[in-house]
Coordinates of N, CA and C in Angstrom, one line a residue:
M973 N 22.9 -37.7 -75.4 CA 22.9 -36.5 -75.1 C 21.5 -36.0 -74.3
K974 N 21.3 -36.3 -73.3 CA 20.1 -35.7 -72.4 C 20.0 -33.6 -72.6
S975 N 18.9 -33.6 -72.7 CA 18.5 -32.4 -72.9 C 18.8 -31.2 -71.0
Y976 N 18.9 -32.3 -70.5 CA 19.2 -31.7 -69.1 C 20.6 -31.8 -68.9
K977 N 21.5 -32.5 -69.7 CA 22.7 -32.6 -69.6 C 23.2 -31.7 -70.3
I978 N 22.7 -30.9 -71.7 CA 22.7 -29.9 -72.4 C 23.1 -28.4 -71.6
I979 N 21.9 -28.3 -71.0 CA 21.4 -27.3 -70.0 C 22.1 -27.0 -69.1
S980 N 23.1 -28.1 -68.3 CA 23.9 -27.9 -67.0 C 24.9 -27.5 -68.0
L981 N 25.8 -28.2 -68.5 CA 27.1 -28.3 -69.2 C 27.2 -26.5 -69.9
S982 N 25.9 -26.0 -70.2 CA 25.8 -24.6 -70.3 C 25.5 -23.9 -69.3
F983 N 25.0 -23.9 -68.4 CA 25.4 -23.0 -67.4 C 26.7 -23.3 -66.7
L984 N 27.4 -24.0 -67.0 CA 29.0 -24.6 -66.3 C 29.4 -23.9 -67.0
V985 N 29.3 -23.3 -68.7 CA 30.2 -23.0 -69.8 C 30.2 -21.4 -69.1
F986 N 28.7 -21.2 -68.5 CA 28.4 -19.7 -69.1 C 28.9 -19.3 -67.7
L987 N 28.7 -19.8 -66.5 CA 29.4 -19.4 -64.9 C 30.7 -19.1 -65.4
F988 N 31.9 -20.0 -65.7 CA 33.2 -19.8 -65.9 C 33.6 -18.9 -66.3
D989 N 32.5 -18.7 -67.3 CA 33.2 -17.3 -68.6 C 32.7 -16.0 -67.4
Q990 N 32.0 -16.2 -66.7 CA 31.8 -14.6 -65.4 C 32.4 -15.0 -64.7
I991 N 33.0 -16.2 -64.2 CA 33.8 -16.0 -62.9 C 35.2 -15.7 -63.6
T992 N 35.7 -15.9 -65.2 CA 36.7 -15.8 -65.3 C 36.5 -13.8 -65.8
K993 N 36.0 -13.6 -65.9 CA 35.5 -12.1 -66.9 C 35.7 -11.4 -65.1
I994 N 35.4 -12.1 -63.6 CA 35.1 -10.7 -62.7 C 36.5 -11.2 -62.0
L995 N 37.0 -12.2 -62.2 CA 38.6 -12.5 -62.1 C 39.7 -11.7 -62.8
A996 N 39.6 -11.4 -64.4 CA 40.3 -10.7 -64.5 C 40.4 -8.7 -64.5
I997 N 38.9 -8.2 -64.4 CA 38.8 -7.2 -64.1 C 39.3 -7.0 -62.4
R998 N 39.3 -8.2 -61.5 CA 39.9 -7.8 -60.0 C 41.5 -7.8 -60.2
I999 N 42.0 -8.4 -61.3 CA 43.5 -9.0 -61.6 C 44.1 -7.6 -61.7
E1000 N 43.3 -6.7 -62.9 CA 43.5 -5.8 -63.6 C 43.7 -4.6 -63.1
T1001 N 43.0 -4.4 -61.7 CA 42.9 -3.2 -61.1 C 43.8 -3.7 -59.8
L1002 N 44.6 -4.6 -60.1 CA 45.3 -4.8 -59.1 C 46.8 -4.6 -59.3
T1003 N 47.3 -5.3 -61.0 CA 47.6 -5.7 -61.9 C 47.6 -4.8 -62.7
S1004 N 48.5 -3.8 -63.5 CA 48.7 -3.5 -64.6 C 49.1 -4.5 -66.2
N1005 N 47.8 -5.1 -66.7 CA 48.3 -5.7 -68.0 C 49.2 -7.1 -67.5
P1006 N 49.3 -7.9 -66.5 CA 50.0 -8.8 -65.9 C 50.5 -10.1 -67.2
T1007 N 51.1 -10.6 -67.3 CA 51.2 -11.4 -68.1 C 51.3 -12.7 -67.4
L1008 N 50.0 -13.5 -67.9 CA 49.1 -14.9 -67.1 C 50.8 -15.9 -67.3
I1009 N 50.6 -16.3 -68.3 CA 51.0 -17.4 -69.2 C 52.4 -16.6 -70.3
G1010 N 53.4 -17.6 -70.6 CA 54.3 -16.8 -71.5 C 53.9 -16.5 -72.6
F1011 N 52.4 -17.0 -73.5 CA 52.7 -16.3 -74.4 C 50.7 -15.5 -74.1
I1012 N 50.2 -15.4 -72.8 CA 48.4 -15.0 -72.1 C 49.2 -13.8 -71.7
K1013 N 48.6 -12.1 -72.1 CA 48.6 -11.3 -71.2 C 47.2 -10.9 -70.6
L1014 N 47.0 -10.8 -69.8 CA 46.2 -9.9 -69.4 C 45.3 -8.7 -69.7
N1015 N 44.8 -8.5 -70.1 CA 44.5 -6.7 -71.6 C 42.7 -6.8 -71.5
L1016 N 42.6 -6.1 -70.8 CA 41.0 -5.7 -70.3 C 40.8 -4.8 -71.5
V1017 N 39.4 -5.4 -71.7 CA 39.1 -4.5 -73.0 C 37.5 -4.6 -73.3
K1018 N 37.0 -3.3 -73.4 CA 35.4 -3.1 -72.9 C 34.5 -3.2 -74.9
N1019 N 34.7 -4.4 -75.3 CA 34.0 -4.8 -76.9 C 32.7 -4.2 -76.9
T1020 N 32.4 -3.4 -77.6 CA 31.1 -3.3 -78.5 C 30.4 -3.8 -79.3
G1021 N 31.7 -4.4 -79.9 CA 31.2 -5.4 -81.2 C 30.7 -7.0 -80.7
A1022 N 31.3 -7.5 -82.1 CA 30.9 -8.6 -82.0 C 32.5 -9.2 -82.0
A1023 N 32.7 -11.0 -82.7 CA 34.3 -10.9 -83.1 C 34.8 -10.6 -83.9
F1024 N 35.8 -10.3 -83.2 CA 37.4 -9.2 -84.0 C 36.2 -8.0 -84.3
S1025 N 35.3 -7.2 -83.4 CA 34.6 -5.7 -83.2 C 33.7 -5.6 -84.5
I1026 N 33.1 -6.7 -84.9 CA 32.3 -6.2 -86.7 C 31.1 -6.2 -85.8
L1027 N 30.6 -4.6 -86.0 CA 29.6 -4.5 -85.6 C 29.4 -3.7 -84.6
K1028 N 30.7 -2.8 -84.3 CA 31.2 -2.0 -83.1 C 30.2 -0.9 -82.7
N1029 N 29.7 -0.7 -82.0 CA 28.7 0.1 -80.7 C 27.5 -0.5 -81.8
Q1030 N 27.0 -1.7 -82.1 CA 25.9 -1.9 -82.3 C 24.8 -2.9 -81.2
T1031 N 25.6 -2.4 -80.2 CA 25.1 -3.1 -78.9 C 23.6 -4.1 -78.7
S1032 N 22.8 -2.8 -79.0 CA 21.1 -3.1 -79.1 C 21.3 -4.5 -79.6
L1033 N 21.9 -4.2 -81.1 CA 21.3 -5.4 -82.0 C 21.7 -6.7 -81.7
L1034 N 22.8 -6.0 -81.4 CA 23.8 -7.9 -80.6 C 22.9 -8.1 -79.5
S1035 N 22.5 -7.2 -78.7 CA 22.0 -7.7 -77.6 C 20.9 -9.0 -77.9
I1036 N 19.9 -7.9 -78.8 CA 18.8 -8.7 -79.3 C 19.2 -10.0 -79.6
I1037 N 20.3 -10.2 -80.8 CA 20.1 -11.1 -81.4 C 21.0 -12.4 -80.5
S1038 N 22.0 -12.2 -79.6 CA 21.7 -13.1 -78.4 C 20.8 -13.4 -77.4
L1039 N 19.8 -12.7 -77.2 CA 18.7 -13.0 -76.7 C 18.0 -14.3 -77.8
L1040 N 18.0 -13.8 -79.2 CA 17.2 -14.7 -79.7 C 18.0 -16.0 -80.2
V1041 N 19.0 -15.5 -80.3 CA 19.9 -16.9 -80.0 C 20.4 -17.9 -79.5
S1042 N 19.9 -17.2 -78.1 CA 19.5 -18.2 -76.6 C 18.3 -19.1 -77.0
V1043 N 17.3 -18.4 -76.9 CA 16.0 -19.0 -77.2 C 15.7 -19.9 -77.9
I1044 N 16.7 -19.7 -78.9 CA 16.3 -20.8 -80.3 C 16.8 -22.1 -79.7
L1045 N 18.3 -21.8 -79.2 CA 19.1 -22.6 -78.9 C 17.8 -23.7 -77.9
I1046 N 17.9 -23.2 -76.7 CA 17.2 -23.5 -75.6 C 15.5 -24.6 -76.4
I1047 N 15.4 -24.2 -77.1 CA 14.1 -24.7 -77.9 C 14.3 -25.9 -78.2
L1048 N 15.6 -25.5 -79.3 CA 16.3 -26.9 -80.0 C 16.5 -27.7 -78.5
I1049 N 17.7 -27.2 -77.9 CA 18.0 -28.5 -76.9 C 17.0 -29.5 -76.5
L1050 N 15.3 -28.4 -76.1 CA 14.2 -29.1 -75.2 C 13.3 -29.6 -76.1
Q1051 N 13.8 -29.8 -77.1 CA 12.8 -30.2 -78.4 C 12.8 -31.7 -78.3
K1052 N 13.7 -32.4 -78.2 CA 14.2 -33.8 -78.3 C 14.6 -34.4 -76.9
S1053 N 14.9 -35.2 -76.0 CA 15.1 -35.9 -75.6 C 16.6 -36.1 -75.5
F1054 N 16.9 -36.8 -76.4 CA 18.0 -37.1 -76.8 C 18.9 -36.3 -78.0
H1055 N 20.4 -36.2 -77.9 CA 20.8 -35.2 -78.7 C 22.4 -36.4 -79.0
P1056 N 22.7 -36.4 -80.3 CA 24.0 -36.7 -80.7 C 25.0 -35.6 -80.2
L1057 N 25.8 -37.0 -79.2 CA 27.5 -36.5 -78.3 C 28.0 -35.5 -79.2
F1058 N 28.1 -35.2 -80.3 CA 28.7 -33.7 -80.3 C 27.5 -32.9 -80.7
Q1059 N 26.3 -32.9 -81.9 CA 25.0 -32.1 -81.4 C 25.1 -31.2 -80.3
G1060 N 25.6 -32.4 -79.2 CA 24.8 -32.1 -77.7 C 25.4 -31.0 -76.9
L1061 N 27.0 -31.1 -77.4 CA 28.1 -30.7 -76.8 C 28.0 -29.5 -77.5
S1062 N 28.0 -29.6 -78.9 CA 28.3 -27.9 -79.6 C 26.8 -27.1 -79.3
F1063 N 25.7 -27.3 -78.8 CA 24.7 -26.8 -78.3 C 25.1 -26.5 -77.0
A1064 N 25.7 -26.8 -76.2 CA 26.3 -26.7 -74.9 C 27.3 -25.1 -74.8
F1065 N 28.0 -25.3 -75.8 CA 28.9 -24.3 -75.8 C 28.4 -23.2 -76.3
L1066 N 27.8 -23.1 -77.4 CA 27.4 -22.4 -78.1 C 26.0 -21.4 -77.1
L1067 N 25.1 -22.3 -76.6 CA 24.5 -21.4 -75.8 C 25.0 -20.6 -74.3
G1068 N 26.5 -21.1 -73.8 CA 26.6 -21.2 -72.6 C 27.6 -19.4 -73.1
G1069 N 28.0 -19.5 -73.8 CA 28.9 -18.8 -74.7 C 28.3 -17.4 -75.0
T1070 N 27.0 -18.1 -75.8 CA 26.3 -16.4 -76.5 C 25.4 -15.7 -75.0
I1071 N 24.7 -16.6 -74.4 CA 24.5 -16.2 -72.9 C 25.5 -15.4 -71.6
G1072 N 26.7 -15.8 -72.1 CA 27.4 -14.9 -71.9 C 27.7 -14.0 -71.8
N1073 N 28.0 -13.5 -73.1 CA 28.3 -12.3 -74.0 C 27.2 -11.9 -73.7
G1074 N 25.9 -12.2 -73.8 CA 25.0 -11.5 -73.8 C 24.4 -10.9 -73.0
L1075 N 24.9 -11.8 -71.7 CA 24.5 -10.8 -70.3 C 25.0 -9.9 -70.3
D1076 N 26.8 -9.9 -70.9 CA 27.4 -8.4 -70.8 C 26.7 -7.5 -71.5
R1077 N 26.6 -8.0 -72.1 CA 25.5 -6.5 -73.3 C 24.4 -6.1 -73.2
W1078 N 23.7 -6.8 -72.3 CA 22.2 -6.3 -71.3 C 22.7 -5.6 -70.1
R1079 N 23.7 -6.2 -69.8 CA 24.0 -5.2 -68.1 C 25.0 -4.3 -68.4
F1080 N 26.4 -4.2 -69.1 CA 27.3 -3.0 -69.2 C 27.1 -2.5 -70.1
G1081 N 26.0 -2.7 -71.6 CA 26.2 -2.0 -72.9 C 27.5 -2.8 -74.1
Y1082 N 28.7 -4.1 -72.9 CA 29.1 -4.0 -73.5 C 30.4 -5.7 -73.6
V1083 N 30.7 -5.9 -74.3 CA 31.6 -7.4 -73.6 C 32.9 -7.2 -72.8
T1084 N 33.1 -8.0 -72.1 CA 34.6 -8.2 -71.1 C 35.4 -9.5 -71.8
D1085 N 36.6 -8.6 -72.7 CA 37.3 -9.1 -73.3 C 38.9 -9.0 -72.7
F1086 N 39.5 -10.5 -72.7 CA 40.5 -10.2 -71.2 C 41.4 -11.0 -72.0
I1087 N 41.5 -11.8 -72.8 CA 42.9 -13.1 -73.3 C 43.3 -12.2 -73.9
Q1088 N 44.9 -11.8 -74.3 CA 45.6 -11.6 -75.3 C 46.7 -12.1 -75.2
L1089 N 46.6 -12.9 -76.8 CA 47.9 -13.7 -77.3 C 48.7 -12.9 -77.8
I1090 N 50.2 -13.1 -77.5 CA 51.4 -12.4 -77.7 C 52.4 -13.3 -78.1
P1091 N 53.2 -13.3 -79.1 CA 53.4 -11.6 -79.5 C 52.8 -11.7 -81.1
I1092 N 51.7 -12.7 -81.2 CA 51.0 -12.3 -82.5 C 49.8 -11.2 -82.7
N1093 N 49.1 -10.9 -83.2 CA 48.4 -9.6 -83.4 C 47.0 -10.6 -83.8
F1094 N 46.2 -10.9 -82.7 CA 45.4 -11.4 -82.7 C 44.6 -10.7 -81.9
P1095 N 43.1 -10.6 -81.8 CA 42.2 -9.8 -81.3 C 41.8 -10.7 -80.2
I1096 N 41.5 -10.0 -78.8 CA 41.7 -10.0 -77.5 C 40.1 -10.8 -77.4
F1097 N 40.1 -12.0 -76.5 CA 38.5 -12.3 -76.6 C 38.7 -12.8 -75.1
N1098 N 37.3 -13.8 -74.9 CA 37.4 -14.6 -73.5 C 37.0 -15.5 -74.2
F1099 N 36.4 -15.9 -72.8 CA 36.1 -17.7 -72.8 C 34.8 -18.0 -73.2
A1100 N 33.9 -16.6 -73.4 CA 32.3 -17.5 -74.1 C 33.2 -17.4 -75.2
D1101 N 33.7 -16.2 -75.8 CA 34.1 -16.1 -77.5 C 34.6 -18.4 -77.6
I1102 N 35.9 -18.6 -76.5 CA 36.3 -19.6 -77.1 C 35.3 -20.8 -77.1
S1103 N 34.6 -20.5 -75.9 CA 33.3 -21.7 -76.0 C 32.6 -21.7 -77.5
I1104 N 32.1 -20.4 -78.0 CA 31.9 -20.2 -79.4 C 32.4 -21.0 -80.5
N1105 N 33.9 -21.0 -80.3 CA 34.6 -21.1 -80.8 C 34.5 -22.9 -81.4
I1106 N 35.0 -23.5 -79.9 CA 35.1 -24.5 -79.9 C 33.4 -25.3 -80.2
A1107 N 32.4 -24.4 -80.4 CA 30.4 -25.1 -80.3 C 31.4 -25.1 -82.7
L1108 N 31.7 -24.2 -83.0 CA 31.5 -24.6 -84.7 C 32.7 -25.5 -84.8
F1109 N 33.5 -25.6 -84.1 CA 34.6 -26.6 -84.3 C 33.8 -28.3 -84.1
L1110 N 32.8 -28.2 -83.4 CA 32.7 -29.4 -82.8 C 31.7 -29.3 -84.2
I1111 N 30.6 -28.3 -84.8 CA 29.8 -28.8 -85.5 C 30.3 -29.5 -87.1
I1112 N 31.6 -28.4 -87.6 CA 32.2 -28.9 -88.5 C 33.1 -30.4 -88.4
F1113 N 33.5 -30.8 -87.2 CA 34.0 -32.0 -86.7 C 33.1 -32.7 -87.8
D1114 N 31.8 -32.6 -86.5 CA 30.5 -33.6 -86.6 C 30.2 -33.8 -88.3
R1115 N 30.1 -32.8 -88.9 CA 29.6 -33.2 -90.6 C 31.0 -33.8 -91.5
F1116 N 32.1 -33.3 -90.9 CA 32.8 -34.2 -91.9 C 33.0 -35.7 -91.6
R1117 N 32.6 -35.9 -90.1 CA 32.9 -37.1 -90.1 C 32.1 -38.2 -90.0
N1118 N 30.3 -37.8 -90.5 CA 29.1 -37.8 -90.7 C 29.2 -38.2 -92.3
R1119 N 30.2 -37.4 -92.9 CA 30.5 -37.3 -94.3 C 30.2 -39.2 -95.3
K1120 N 29.5 -39.1 -95.7 CA 29.5 -40.7 -96.1 C 30.7 -40.1 -97.7
L1121 N 31.2 -41.2 -98.1 CA 32.3 -41.2 -99.0 C 32.2 -42.2 -100.5

């Protein structure tokens, strides 16, 4: 996968994350906690921590980490002109998600989470979180796929 395609996909992931957060805020102001699909509920939360509220109220630290991770990913992407498919996709999803949540931290001091799975007790999340998890899944899948038996 070419570097410019990875950067472009990252931008699309970032853009989708930001648009869904804006829509969630607007929908939530019109309707109090609507159910979007049978098992997904809109529940707007200002998350000052990382995943599962780890490092709660450590916005400055998390902002710096997201900036560093984003810069490192961009350098890694631009160092080679071509990346294997799964590596390129994982970089794209990880960069897009990291920038999406990082921008929230820098602008607002928190990350806007809004997707709640019902009826299970699972932390509320957003599309950037989904993207980061997709990236991790792709990295793990690629490692197992390339493992020699």
